[in-house]
Structures are given as C-alpha cells and as structure tokens.
Coordinates of N, CA and C in Angstrom, one line a residue:
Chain A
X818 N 0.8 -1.2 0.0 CA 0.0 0.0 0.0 C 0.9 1.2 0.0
X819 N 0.6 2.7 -0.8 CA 1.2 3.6 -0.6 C 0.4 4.4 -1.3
X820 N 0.7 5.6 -1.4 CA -0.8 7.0 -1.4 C -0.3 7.1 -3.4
X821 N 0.3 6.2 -4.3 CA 0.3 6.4 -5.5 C -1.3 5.7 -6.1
X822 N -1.6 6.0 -7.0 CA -3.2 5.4 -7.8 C -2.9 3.9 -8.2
X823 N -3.7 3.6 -8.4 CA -3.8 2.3 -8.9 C -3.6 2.3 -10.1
X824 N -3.5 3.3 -10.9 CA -2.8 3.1 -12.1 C -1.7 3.7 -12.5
X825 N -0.8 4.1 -11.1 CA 0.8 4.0 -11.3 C 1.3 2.7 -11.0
X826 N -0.1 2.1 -10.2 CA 0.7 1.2 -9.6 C 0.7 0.2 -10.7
X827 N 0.0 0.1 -11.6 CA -0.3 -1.1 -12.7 C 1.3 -0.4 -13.8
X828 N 1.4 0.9 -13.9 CA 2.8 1.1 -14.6 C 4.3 0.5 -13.8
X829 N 3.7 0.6 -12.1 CA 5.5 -0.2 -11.9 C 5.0 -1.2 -12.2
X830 N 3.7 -1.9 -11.6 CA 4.1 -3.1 -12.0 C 4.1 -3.8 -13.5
X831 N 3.9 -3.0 -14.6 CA 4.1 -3.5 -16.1 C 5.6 -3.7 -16.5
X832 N 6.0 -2.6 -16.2 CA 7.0 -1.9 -17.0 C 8.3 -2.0 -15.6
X833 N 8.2 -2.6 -14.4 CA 9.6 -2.8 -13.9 C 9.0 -3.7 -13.2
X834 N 8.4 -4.0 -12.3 CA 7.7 -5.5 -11.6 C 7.9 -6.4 -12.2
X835 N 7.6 -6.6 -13.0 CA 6.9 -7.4 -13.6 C 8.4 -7.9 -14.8
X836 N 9.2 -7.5 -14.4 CA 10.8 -7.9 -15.2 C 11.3 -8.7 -13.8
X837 N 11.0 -8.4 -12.9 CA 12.2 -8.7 -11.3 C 11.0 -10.3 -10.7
X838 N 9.5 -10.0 -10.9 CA 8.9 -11.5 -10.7 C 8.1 -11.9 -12.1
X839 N 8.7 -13.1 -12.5 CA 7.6 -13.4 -13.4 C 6.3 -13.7 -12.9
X840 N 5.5 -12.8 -13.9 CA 3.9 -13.2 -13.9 C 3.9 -11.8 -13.4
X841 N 4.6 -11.0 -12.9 CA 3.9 -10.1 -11.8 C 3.9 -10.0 -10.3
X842 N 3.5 -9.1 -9.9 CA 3.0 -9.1 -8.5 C 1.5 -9.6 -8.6
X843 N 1.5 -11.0 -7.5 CA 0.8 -12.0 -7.1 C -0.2 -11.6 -6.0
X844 N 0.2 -10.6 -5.5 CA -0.8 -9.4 -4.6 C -1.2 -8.6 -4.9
X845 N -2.5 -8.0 -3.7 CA -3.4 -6.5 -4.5 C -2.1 -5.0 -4.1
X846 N -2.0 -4.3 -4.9 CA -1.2 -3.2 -5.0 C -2.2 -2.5 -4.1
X847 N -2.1 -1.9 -3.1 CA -3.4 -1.2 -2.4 C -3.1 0.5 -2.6
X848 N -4.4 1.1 -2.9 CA -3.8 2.7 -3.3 C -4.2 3.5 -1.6
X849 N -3.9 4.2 -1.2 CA -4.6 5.0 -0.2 C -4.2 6.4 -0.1
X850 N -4.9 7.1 -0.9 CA -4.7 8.6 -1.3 C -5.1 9.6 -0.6
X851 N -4.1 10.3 0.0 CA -3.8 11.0 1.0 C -3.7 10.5 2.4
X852 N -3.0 9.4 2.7 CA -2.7 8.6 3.6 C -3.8 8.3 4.4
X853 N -5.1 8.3 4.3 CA -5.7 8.1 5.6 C -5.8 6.6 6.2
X854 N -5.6 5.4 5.6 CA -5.3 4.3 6.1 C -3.9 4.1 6.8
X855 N -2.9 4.9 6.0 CA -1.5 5.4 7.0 C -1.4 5.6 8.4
X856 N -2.6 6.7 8.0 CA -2.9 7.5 9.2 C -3.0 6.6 10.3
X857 N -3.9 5.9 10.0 CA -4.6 5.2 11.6 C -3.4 4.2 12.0
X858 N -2.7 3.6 10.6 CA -1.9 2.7 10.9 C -0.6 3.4 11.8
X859 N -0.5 4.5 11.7 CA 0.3 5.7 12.4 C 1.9 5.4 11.7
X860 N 2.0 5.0 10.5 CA 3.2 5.1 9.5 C 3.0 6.5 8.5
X861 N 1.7 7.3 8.7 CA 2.0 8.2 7.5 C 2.7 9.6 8.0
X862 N 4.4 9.7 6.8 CA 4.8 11.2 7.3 C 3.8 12.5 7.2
X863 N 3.6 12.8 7.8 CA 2.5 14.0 7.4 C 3.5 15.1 6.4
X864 N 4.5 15.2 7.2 CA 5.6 16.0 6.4 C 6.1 15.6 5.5
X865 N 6.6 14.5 4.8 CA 7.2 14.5 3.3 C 5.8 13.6 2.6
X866 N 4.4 13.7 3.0 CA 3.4 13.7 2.4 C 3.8 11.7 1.9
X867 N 3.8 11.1 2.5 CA 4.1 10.0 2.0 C 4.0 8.6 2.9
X868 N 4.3 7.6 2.5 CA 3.8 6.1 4.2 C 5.5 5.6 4.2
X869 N 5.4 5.5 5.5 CA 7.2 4.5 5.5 C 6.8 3.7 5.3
X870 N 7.8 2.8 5.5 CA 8.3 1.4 5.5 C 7.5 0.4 6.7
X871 N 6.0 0.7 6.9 CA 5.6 -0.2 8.2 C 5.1 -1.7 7.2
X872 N 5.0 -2.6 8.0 CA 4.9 -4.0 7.9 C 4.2 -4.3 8.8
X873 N 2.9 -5.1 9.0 CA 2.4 -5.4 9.8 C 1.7 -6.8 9.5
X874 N 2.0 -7.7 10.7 CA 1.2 -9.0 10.5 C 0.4 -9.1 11.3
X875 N -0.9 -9.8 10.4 CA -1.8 -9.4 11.2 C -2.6 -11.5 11.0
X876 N -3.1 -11.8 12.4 CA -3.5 -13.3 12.2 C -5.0 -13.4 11.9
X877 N -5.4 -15.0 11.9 CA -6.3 -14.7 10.8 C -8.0 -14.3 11.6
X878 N -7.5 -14.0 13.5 CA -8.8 -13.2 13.8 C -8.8 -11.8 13.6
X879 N -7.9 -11.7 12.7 CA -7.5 -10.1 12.3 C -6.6 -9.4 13.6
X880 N -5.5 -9.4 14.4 CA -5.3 -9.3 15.3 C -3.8 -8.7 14.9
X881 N -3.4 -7.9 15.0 CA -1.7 -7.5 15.1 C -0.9 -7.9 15.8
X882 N -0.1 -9.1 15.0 CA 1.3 -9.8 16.0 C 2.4 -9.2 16.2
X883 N 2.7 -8.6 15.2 CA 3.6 -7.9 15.0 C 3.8 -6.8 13.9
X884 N 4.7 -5.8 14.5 CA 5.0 -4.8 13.3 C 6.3 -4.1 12.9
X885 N 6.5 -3.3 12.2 CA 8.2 -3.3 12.0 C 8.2 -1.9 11.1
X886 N 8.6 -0.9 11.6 CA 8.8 0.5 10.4 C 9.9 1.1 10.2
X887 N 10.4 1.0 9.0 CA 11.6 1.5 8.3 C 11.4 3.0 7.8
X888 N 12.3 3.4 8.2 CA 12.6 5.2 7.1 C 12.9 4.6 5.7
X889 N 12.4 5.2 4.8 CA 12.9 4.6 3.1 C 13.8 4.3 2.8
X890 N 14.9 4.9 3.2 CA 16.1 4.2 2.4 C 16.7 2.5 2.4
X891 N 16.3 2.3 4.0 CA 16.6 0.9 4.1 C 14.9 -0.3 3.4
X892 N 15.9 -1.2 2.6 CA 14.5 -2.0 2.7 C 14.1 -3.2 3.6
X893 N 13.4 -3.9 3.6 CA 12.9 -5.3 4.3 C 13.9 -6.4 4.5
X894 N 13.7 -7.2 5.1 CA 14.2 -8.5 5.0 C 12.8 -9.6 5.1
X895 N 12.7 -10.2 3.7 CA 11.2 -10.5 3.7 C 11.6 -12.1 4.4
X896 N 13.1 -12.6 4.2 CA 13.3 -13.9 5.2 C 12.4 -13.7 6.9
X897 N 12.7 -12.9 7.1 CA 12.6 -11.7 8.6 C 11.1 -12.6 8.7
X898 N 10.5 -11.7 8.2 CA 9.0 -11.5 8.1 C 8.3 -13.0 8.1
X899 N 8.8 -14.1 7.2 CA 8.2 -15.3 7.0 C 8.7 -16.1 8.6
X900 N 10.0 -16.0 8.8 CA 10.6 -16.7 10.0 C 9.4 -16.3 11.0
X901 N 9.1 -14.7 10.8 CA 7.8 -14.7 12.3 C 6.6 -15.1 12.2
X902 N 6.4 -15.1 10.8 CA 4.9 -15.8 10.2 C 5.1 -16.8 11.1
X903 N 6.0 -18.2 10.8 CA 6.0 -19.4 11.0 C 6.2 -19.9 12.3
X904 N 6.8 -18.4 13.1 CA 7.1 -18.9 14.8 C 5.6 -18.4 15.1
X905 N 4.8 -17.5 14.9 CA 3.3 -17.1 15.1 C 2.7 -18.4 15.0
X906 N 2.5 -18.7 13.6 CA 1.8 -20.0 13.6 C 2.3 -20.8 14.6
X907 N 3.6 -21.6 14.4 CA 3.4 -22.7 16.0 C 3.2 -22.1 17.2
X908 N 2.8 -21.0 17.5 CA 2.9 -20.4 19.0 C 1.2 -20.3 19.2
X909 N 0.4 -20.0 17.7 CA -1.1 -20.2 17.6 C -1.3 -22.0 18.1
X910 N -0.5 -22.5 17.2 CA -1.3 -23.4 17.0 C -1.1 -25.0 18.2
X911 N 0.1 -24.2 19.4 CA 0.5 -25.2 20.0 C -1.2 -24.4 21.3
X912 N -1.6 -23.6 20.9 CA -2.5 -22.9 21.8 C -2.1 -22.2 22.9
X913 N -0.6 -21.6 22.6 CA 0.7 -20.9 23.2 C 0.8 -21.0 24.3
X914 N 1.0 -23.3 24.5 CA 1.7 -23.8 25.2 C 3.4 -23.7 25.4
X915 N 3.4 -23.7 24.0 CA 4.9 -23.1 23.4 C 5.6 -22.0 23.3
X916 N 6.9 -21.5 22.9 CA 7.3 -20.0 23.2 C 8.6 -20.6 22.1
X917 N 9.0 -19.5 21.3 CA 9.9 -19.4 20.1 C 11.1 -18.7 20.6
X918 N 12.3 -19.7 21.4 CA 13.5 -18.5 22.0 C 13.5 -17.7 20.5
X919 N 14.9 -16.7 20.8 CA 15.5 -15.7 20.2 C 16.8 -16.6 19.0
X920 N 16.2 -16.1 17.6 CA 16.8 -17.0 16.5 C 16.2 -18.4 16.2
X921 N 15.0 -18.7 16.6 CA 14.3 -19.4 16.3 C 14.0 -20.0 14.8
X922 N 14.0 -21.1 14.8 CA 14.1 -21.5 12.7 C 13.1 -22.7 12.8
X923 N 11.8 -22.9 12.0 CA 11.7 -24.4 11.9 C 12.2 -25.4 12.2
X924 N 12.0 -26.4 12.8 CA 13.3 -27.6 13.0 C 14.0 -27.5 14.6
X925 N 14.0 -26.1 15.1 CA 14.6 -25.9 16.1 C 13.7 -26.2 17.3
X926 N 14.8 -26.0 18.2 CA 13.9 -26.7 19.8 C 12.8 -25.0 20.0
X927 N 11.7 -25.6 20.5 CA 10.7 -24.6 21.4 C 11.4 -24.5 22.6
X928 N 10.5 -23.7 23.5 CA 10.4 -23.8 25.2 C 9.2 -23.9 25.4
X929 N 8.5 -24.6 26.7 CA 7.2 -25.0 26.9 C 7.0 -23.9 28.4
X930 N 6.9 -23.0 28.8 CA 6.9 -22.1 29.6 C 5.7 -22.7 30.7
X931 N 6.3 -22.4 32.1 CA 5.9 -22.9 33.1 C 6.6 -23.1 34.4
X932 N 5.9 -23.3 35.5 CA 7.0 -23.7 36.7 C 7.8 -24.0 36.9
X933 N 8.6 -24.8 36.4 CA 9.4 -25.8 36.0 C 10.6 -25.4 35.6
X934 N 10.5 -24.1 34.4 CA 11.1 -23.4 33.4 C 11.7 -21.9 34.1
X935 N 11.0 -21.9 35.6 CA 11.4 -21.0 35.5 C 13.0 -20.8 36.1
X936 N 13.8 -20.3 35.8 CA 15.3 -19.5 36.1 C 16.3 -21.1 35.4
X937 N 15.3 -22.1 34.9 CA 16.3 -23.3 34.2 C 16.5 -22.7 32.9
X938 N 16.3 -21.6 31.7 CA 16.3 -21.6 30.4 C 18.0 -22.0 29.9
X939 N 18.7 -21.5 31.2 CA 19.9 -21.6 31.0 C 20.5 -23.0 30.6
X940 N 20.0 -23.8 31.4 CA 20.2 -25.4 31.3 C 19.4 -26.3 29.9
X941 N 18.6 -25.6 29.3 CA 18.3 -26.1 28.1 C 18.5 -25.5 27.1
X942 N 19.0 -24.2 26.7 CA 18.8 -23.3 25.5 C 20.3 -22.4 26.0
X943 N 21.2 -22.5 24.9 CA 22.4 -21.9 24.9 C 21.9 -20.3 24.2
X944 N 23.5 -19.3 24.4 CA 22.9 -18.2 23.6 C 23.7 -18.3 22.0
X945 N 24.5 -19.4 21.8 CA 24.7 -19.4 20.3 C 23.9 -19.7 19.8
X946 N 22.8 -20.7 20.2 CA 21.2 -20.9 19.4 C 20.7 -19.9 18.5
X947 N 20.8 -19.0 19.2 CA 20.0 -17.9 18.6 C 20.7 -17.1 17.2
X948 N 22.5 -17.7 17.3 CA 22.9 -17.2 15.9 C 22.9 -18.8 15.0
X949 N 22.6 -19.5 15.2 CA 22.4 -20.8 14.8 C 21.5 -20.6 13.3
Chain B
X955 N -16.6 -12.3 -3.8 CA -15.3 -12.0 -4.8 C -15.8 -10.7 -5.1
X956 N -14.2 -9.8 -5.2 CA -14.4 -8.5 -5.3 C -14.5 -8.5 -7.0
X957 N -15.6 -6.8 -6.9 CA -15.5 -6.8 -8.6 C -14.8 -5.9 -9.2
X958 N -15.0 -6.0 -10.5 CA -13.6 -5.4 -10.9 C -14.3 -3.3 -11.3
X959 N -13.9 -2.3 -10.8 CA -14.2 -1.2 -10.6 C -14.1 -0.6 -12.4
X960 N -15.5 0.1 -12.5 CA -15.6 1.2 -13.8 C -14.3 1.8 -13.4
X961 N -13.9 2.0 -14.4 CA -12.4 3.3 -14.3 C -12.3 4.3 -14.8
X962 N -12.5 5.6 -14.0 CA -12.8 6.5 -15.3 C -11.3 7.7 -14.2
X963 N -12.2 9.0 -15.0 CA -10.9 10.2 -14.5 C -10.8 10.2 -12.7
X964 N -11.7 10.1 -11.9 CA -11.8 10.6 -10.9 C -10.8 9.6 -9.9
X965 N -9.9 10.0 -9.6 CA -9.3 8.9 -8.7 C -9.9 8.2 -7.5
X966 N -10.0 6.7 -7.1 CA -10.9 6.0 -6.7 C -9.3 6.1 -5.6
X967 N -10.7 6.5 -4.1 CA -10.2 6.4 -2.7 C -10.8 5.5 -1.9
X968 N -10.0 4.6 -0.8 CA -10.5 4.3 0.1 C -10.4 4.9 1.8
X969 N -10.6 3.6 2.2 CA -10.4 4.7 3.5 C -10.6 3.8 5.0
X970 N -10.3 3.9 6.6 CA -10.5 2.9 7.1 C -12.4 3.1 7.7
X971 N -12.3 1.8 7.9 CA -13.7 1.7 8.1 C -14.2 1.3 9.8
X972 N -15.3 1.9 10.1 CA -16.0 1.9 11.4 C -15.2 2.7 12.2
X973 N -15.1 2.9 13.4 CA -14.7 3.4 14.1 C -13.0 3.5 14.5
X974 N -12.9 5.4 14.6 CA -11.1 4.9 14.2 C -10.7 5.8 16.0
X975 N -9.9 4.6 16.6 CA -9.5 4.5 17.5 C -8.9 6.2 18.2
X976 N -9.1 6.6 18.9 CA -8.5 8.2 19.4 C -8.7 7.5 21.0
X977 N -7.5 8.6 21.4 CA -7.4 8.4 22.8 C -7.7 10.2 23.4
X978 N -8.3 10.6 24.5 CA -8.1 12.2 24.9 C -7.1 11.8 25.5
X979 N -6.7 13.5 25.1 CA -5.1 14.0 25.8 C -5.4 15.1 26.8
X980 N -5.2 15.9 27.7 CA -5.4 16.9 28.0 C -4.2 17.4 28.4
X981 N -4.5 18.5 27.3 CA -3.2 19.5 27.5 C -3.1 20.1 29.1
X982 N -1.9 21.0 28.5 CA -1.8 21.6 29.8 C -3.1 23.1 29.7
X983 N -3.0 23.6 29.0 CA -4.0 24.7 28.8 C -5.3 23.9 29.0
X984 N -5.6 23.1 29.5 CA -6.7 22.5 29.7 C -7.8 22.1 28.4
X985 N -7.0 22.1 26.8 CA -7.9 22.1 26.1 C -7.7 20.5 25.6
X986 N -8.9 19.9 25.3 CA -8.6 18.3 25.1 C -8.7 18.0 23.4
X987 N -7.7 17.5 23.0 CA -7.7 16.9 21.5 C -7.5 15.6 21.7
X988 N -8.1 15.0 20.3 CA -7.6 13.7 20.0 C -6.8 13.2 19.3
X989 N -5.9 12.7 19.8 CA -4.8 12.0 18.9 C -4.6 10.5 18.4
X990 N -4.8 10.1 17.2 CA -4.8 9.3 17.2 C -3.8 8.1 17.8
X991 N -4.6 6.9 18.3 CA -3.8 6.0 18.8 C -2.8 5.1 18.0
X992 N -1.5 4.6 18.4 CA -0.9 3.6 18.1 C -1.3 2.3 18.1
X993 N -0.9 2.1 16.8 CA -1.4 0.4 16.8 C -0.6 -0.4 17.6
X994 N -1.4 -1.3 18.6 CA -0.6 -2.2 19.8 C -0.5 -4.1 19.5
X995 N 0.4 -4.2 19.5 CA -0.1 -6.2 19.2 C -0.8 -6.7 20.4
X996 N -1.2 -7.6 20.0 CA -2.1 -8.2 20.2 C -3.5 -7.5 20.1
X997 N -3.6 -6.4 19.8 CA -4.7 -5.9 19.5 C -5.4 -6.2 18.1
X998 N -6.8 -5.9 17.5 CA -7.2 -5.7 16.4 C -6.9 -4.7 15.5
X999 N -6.4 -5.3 14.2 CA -6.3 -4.6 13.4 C -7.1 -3.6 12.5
X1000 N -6.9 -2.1 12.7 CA -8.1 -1.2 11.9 C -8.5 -1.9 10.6
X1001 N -9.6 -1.8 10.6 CA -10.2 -2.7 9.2 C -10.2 -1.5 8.0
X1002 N -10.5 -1.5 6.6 CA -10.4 -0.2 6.1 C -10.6 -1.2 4.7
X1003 N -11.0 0.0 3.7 CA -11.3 -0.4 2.0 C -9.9 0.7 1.3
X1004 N -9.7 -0.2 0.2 CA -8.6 0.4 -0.8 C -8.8 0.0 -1.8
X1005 N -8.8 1.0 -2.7 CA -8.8 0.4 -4.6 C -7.4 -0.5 -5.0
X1006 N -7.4 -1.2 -5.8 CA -6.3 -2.2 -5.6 C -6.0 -2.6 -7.0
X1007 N -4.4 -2.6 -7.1 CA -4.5 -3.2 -8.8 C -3.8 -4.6 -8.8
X1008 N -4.6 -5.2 -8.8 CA -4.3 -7.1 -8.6 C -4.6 -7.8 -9.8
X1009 N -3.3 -8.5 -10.7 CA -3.5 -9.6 -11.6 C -4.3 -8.7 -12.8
X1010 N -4.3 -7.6 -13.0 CA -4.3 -7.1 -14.4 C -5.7 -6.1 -14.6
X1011 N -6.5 -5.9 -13.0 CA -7.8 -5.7 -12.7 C -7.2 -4.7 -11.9
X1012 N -8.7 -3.8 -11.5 CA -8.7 -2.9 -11.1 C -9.8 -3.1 -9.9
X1013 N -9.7 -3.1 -8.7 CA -10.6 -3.8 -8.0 C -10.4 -3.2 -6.2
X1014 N -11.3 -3.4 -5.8 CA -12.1 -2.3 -4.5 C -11.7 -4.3 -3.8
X1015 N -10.4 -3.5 -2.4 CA -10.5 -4.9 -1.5 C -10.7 -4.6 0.1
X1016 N -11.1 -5.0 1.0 CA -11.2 -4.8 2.3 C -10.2 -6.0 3.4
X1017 N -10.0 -5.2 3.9 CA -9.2 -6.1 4.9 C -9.6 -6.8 5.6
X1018 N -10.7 -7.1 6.1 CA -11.8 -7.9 7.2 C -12.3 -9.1 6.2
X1019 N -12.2 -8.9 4.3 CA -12.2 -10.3 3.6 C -10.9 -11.0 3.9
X1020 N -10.1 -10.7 4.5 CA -9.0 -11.9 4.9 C -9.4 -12.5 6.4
X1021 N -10.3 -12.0 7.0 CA -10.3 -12.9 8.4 C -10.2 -14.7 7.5
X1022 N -9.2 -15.0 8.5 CA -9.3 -16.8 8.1 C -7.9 -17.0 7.7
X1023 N -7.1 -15.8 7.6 CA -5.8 -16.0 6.8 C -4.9 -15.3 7.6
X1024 N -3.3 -15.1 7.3 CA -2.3 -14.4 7.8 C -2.2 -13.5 6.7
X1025 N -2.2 -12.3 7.1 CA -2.1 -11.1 6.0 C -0.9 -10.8 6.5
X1026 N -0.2 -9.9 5.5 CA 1.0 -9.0 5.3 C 0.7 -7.9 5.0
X1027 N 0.8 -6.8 6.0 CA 0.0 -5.5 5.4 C 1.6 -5.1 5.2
X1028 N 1.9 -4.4 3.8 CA 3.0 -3.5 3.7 C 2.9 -2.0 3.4
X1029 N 3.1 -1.4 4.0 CA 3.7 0.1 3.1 C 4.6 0.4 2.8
X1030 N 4.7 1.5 1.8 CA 6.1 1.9 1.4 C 5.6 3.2 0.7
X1031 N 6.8 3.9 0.7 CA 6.9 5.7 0.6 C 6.3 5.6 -1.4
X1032 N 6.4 4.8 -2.1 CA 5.7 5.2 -3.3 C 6.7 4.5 -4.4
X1033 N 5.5 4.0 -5.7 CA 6.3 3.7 -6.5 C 7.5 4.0 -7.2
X1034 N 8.4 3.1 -7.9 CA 9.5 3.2 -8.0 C 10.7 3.8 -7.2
X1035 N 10.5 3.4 -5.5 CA 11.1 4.1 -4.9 C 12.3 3.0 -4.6
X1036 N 12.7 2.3 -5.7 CA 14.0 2.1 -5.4 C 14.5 0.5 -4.5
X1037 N 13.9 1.0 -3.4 CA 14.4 -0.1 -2.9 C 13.3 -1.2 -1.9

C-alpha cells in the first residue's frame, strides 16, 4: 500500500515489476490517497506527504502480532518476516503452550513455559542458538 | 469475490472503516484533543477499504475479507522508490 493510484501502480508493475517476478506481483497493489489508512496505521509522514516502511502481520482473527517500520532508504528482510509468520503460527497453534527462543528457525527446539522453566532456560537453550 | 471497478478520471479512494481509534489527551492549557492512537499487538487490526491493482484488474479490497488467513500488510513511501 502507498498513497500512488492504482494506475501508477499497474505502470510499476508493467513496465519494472513485472521484469524482477515473473507473472507479476501476485498481490493486490493497495492505493490510499492522501494517507488516511497510513494515518490510523500511524506510518503516515504528514511531512514529506508519504507512508514509511511499516509491515504489519496481522492473524487470521484479524489481530496485530507484530509490526516493523523502516525510514525509506533501508528495505525489508522479507526472510525476517516469513521466520515470524512461522514462529506465530506454532505459538497459535501449539495454543501458546509453546514459546519461540531468540533465532528461532523451523526444526529448532521450542520452550514450553511454566513452573518448572522457571530460572532453568539456562540449562536447556544456549545463547549461540540464537545465531544458529 | 471483489468486482472489478468502472475506471474513469476521478481517482478511486478508500479509507479505514468503522470506528477509528483516538485516545483524549489533556493538554496543559486545559484544552482536550484527540490523537490518534498507536497500533498495539495483540490488538485488532483497523479494518479499512482500498482500490487495488491485482493480476491485471482494477478492483475495490477490504481487509476484514481476509479474516481466516495471515495477511501482510505493507507500506512503502511510493512507486518506484527504489528499494
């Protein structure tokens, strides 16, 4: 989403999108003109008249898990983004009996949080895990 | 399924929908404005309508048609911006 029309947006994506993914962009290009969906989302500069870099995942009771806002120049890390998709999902779906340490990857060990757990994380989960 | 939007000169706006979150502030001069609130996790996300150019169409989508799914809401400062 960003405050350009939906028919600049059909020119990036003709004419330079659409060279970098074949087929296109496989999502809706969202227009919102003069930021007011920015607005509430609270990413729109009022001052250089434009929306940063916010990211927002949102699950599927419509709920905000997480969010992330960049100043323009730097872009995304869309690896980032999917690794939290996939720690959200098991942390939904263990019915957030589960907890995703820090550096967390599919495949890797959880923690099951509780009495038990507490002041031991030390004894089960190292801190190179997390650059693992 | 959304449909696909007449297209003419007038540029097609959306906007968020139902009720948009404000908190009162009270100044010091005692006068009270609203400022809009930050979005918090674990909270709901503002629902809202946007015209959309998806797969070669021109087309009106709402956010609240994705309950049931993981959405990725992105922004960015405007086409061709690079990076």
């Amino acid at each position: 989403m960003s405050i350009d029309s939906v028919f600049v947006h059909k020119m990036w994506n003709d004419h330079e999108l659409s060279k970098m993914v074949s087929g296109g962009i496989p999502f809706p290009m969202l227009s919102d003109a003069g930021g007011k969906v920015g607005t509430v989302y609270g990413i729109y500069d009022d001052a250089a008249g434009v929306e940063t870099r916010g990211r927002f995942i949102i699950d599927p009771d419509g709920v905000v898990q997480g969010f992330e806002v960049l100043t323009p120049p730097v872009g995304r890390n869309v690896s980032e983004t999917l690794r939290q998709i996939q720690a959200f999902q098991l942390v939904r779906n263990s019915k957030g009996s589960e907890a995703t340490p820090s550096g967390w990857k599919p495949g890797k060990m959880t923690l099951k949080p509780g009495p038990d757990l507490v002041g031991k994380v030390w004894e089960i989960w190292k801190t190179d895990q997390a650059f693992e | 399924m959304e449909e696909e939007e007449k297209i003419g000169c007038a540029r097609p706006t959306g906007g968020p929908v139902g009720e948009t979150a404000t908190e009162k502030t009270e100044e010091k001069d005692n006068l009270i404005t609203e400022v809009p609130k930050m979005i918090k996790v674990g909270q709901k996300a503002p629902d809202f309508t946007a015209p959309a150019y998806f797969k070669g169409k021109f087309v009106g989508k709402k956010l609240s048609e994705y309950l049931g799914k993981w959405v990725v809401l992105c922004f960015y400062p405007g086409d061709f911006t690079f990076v």
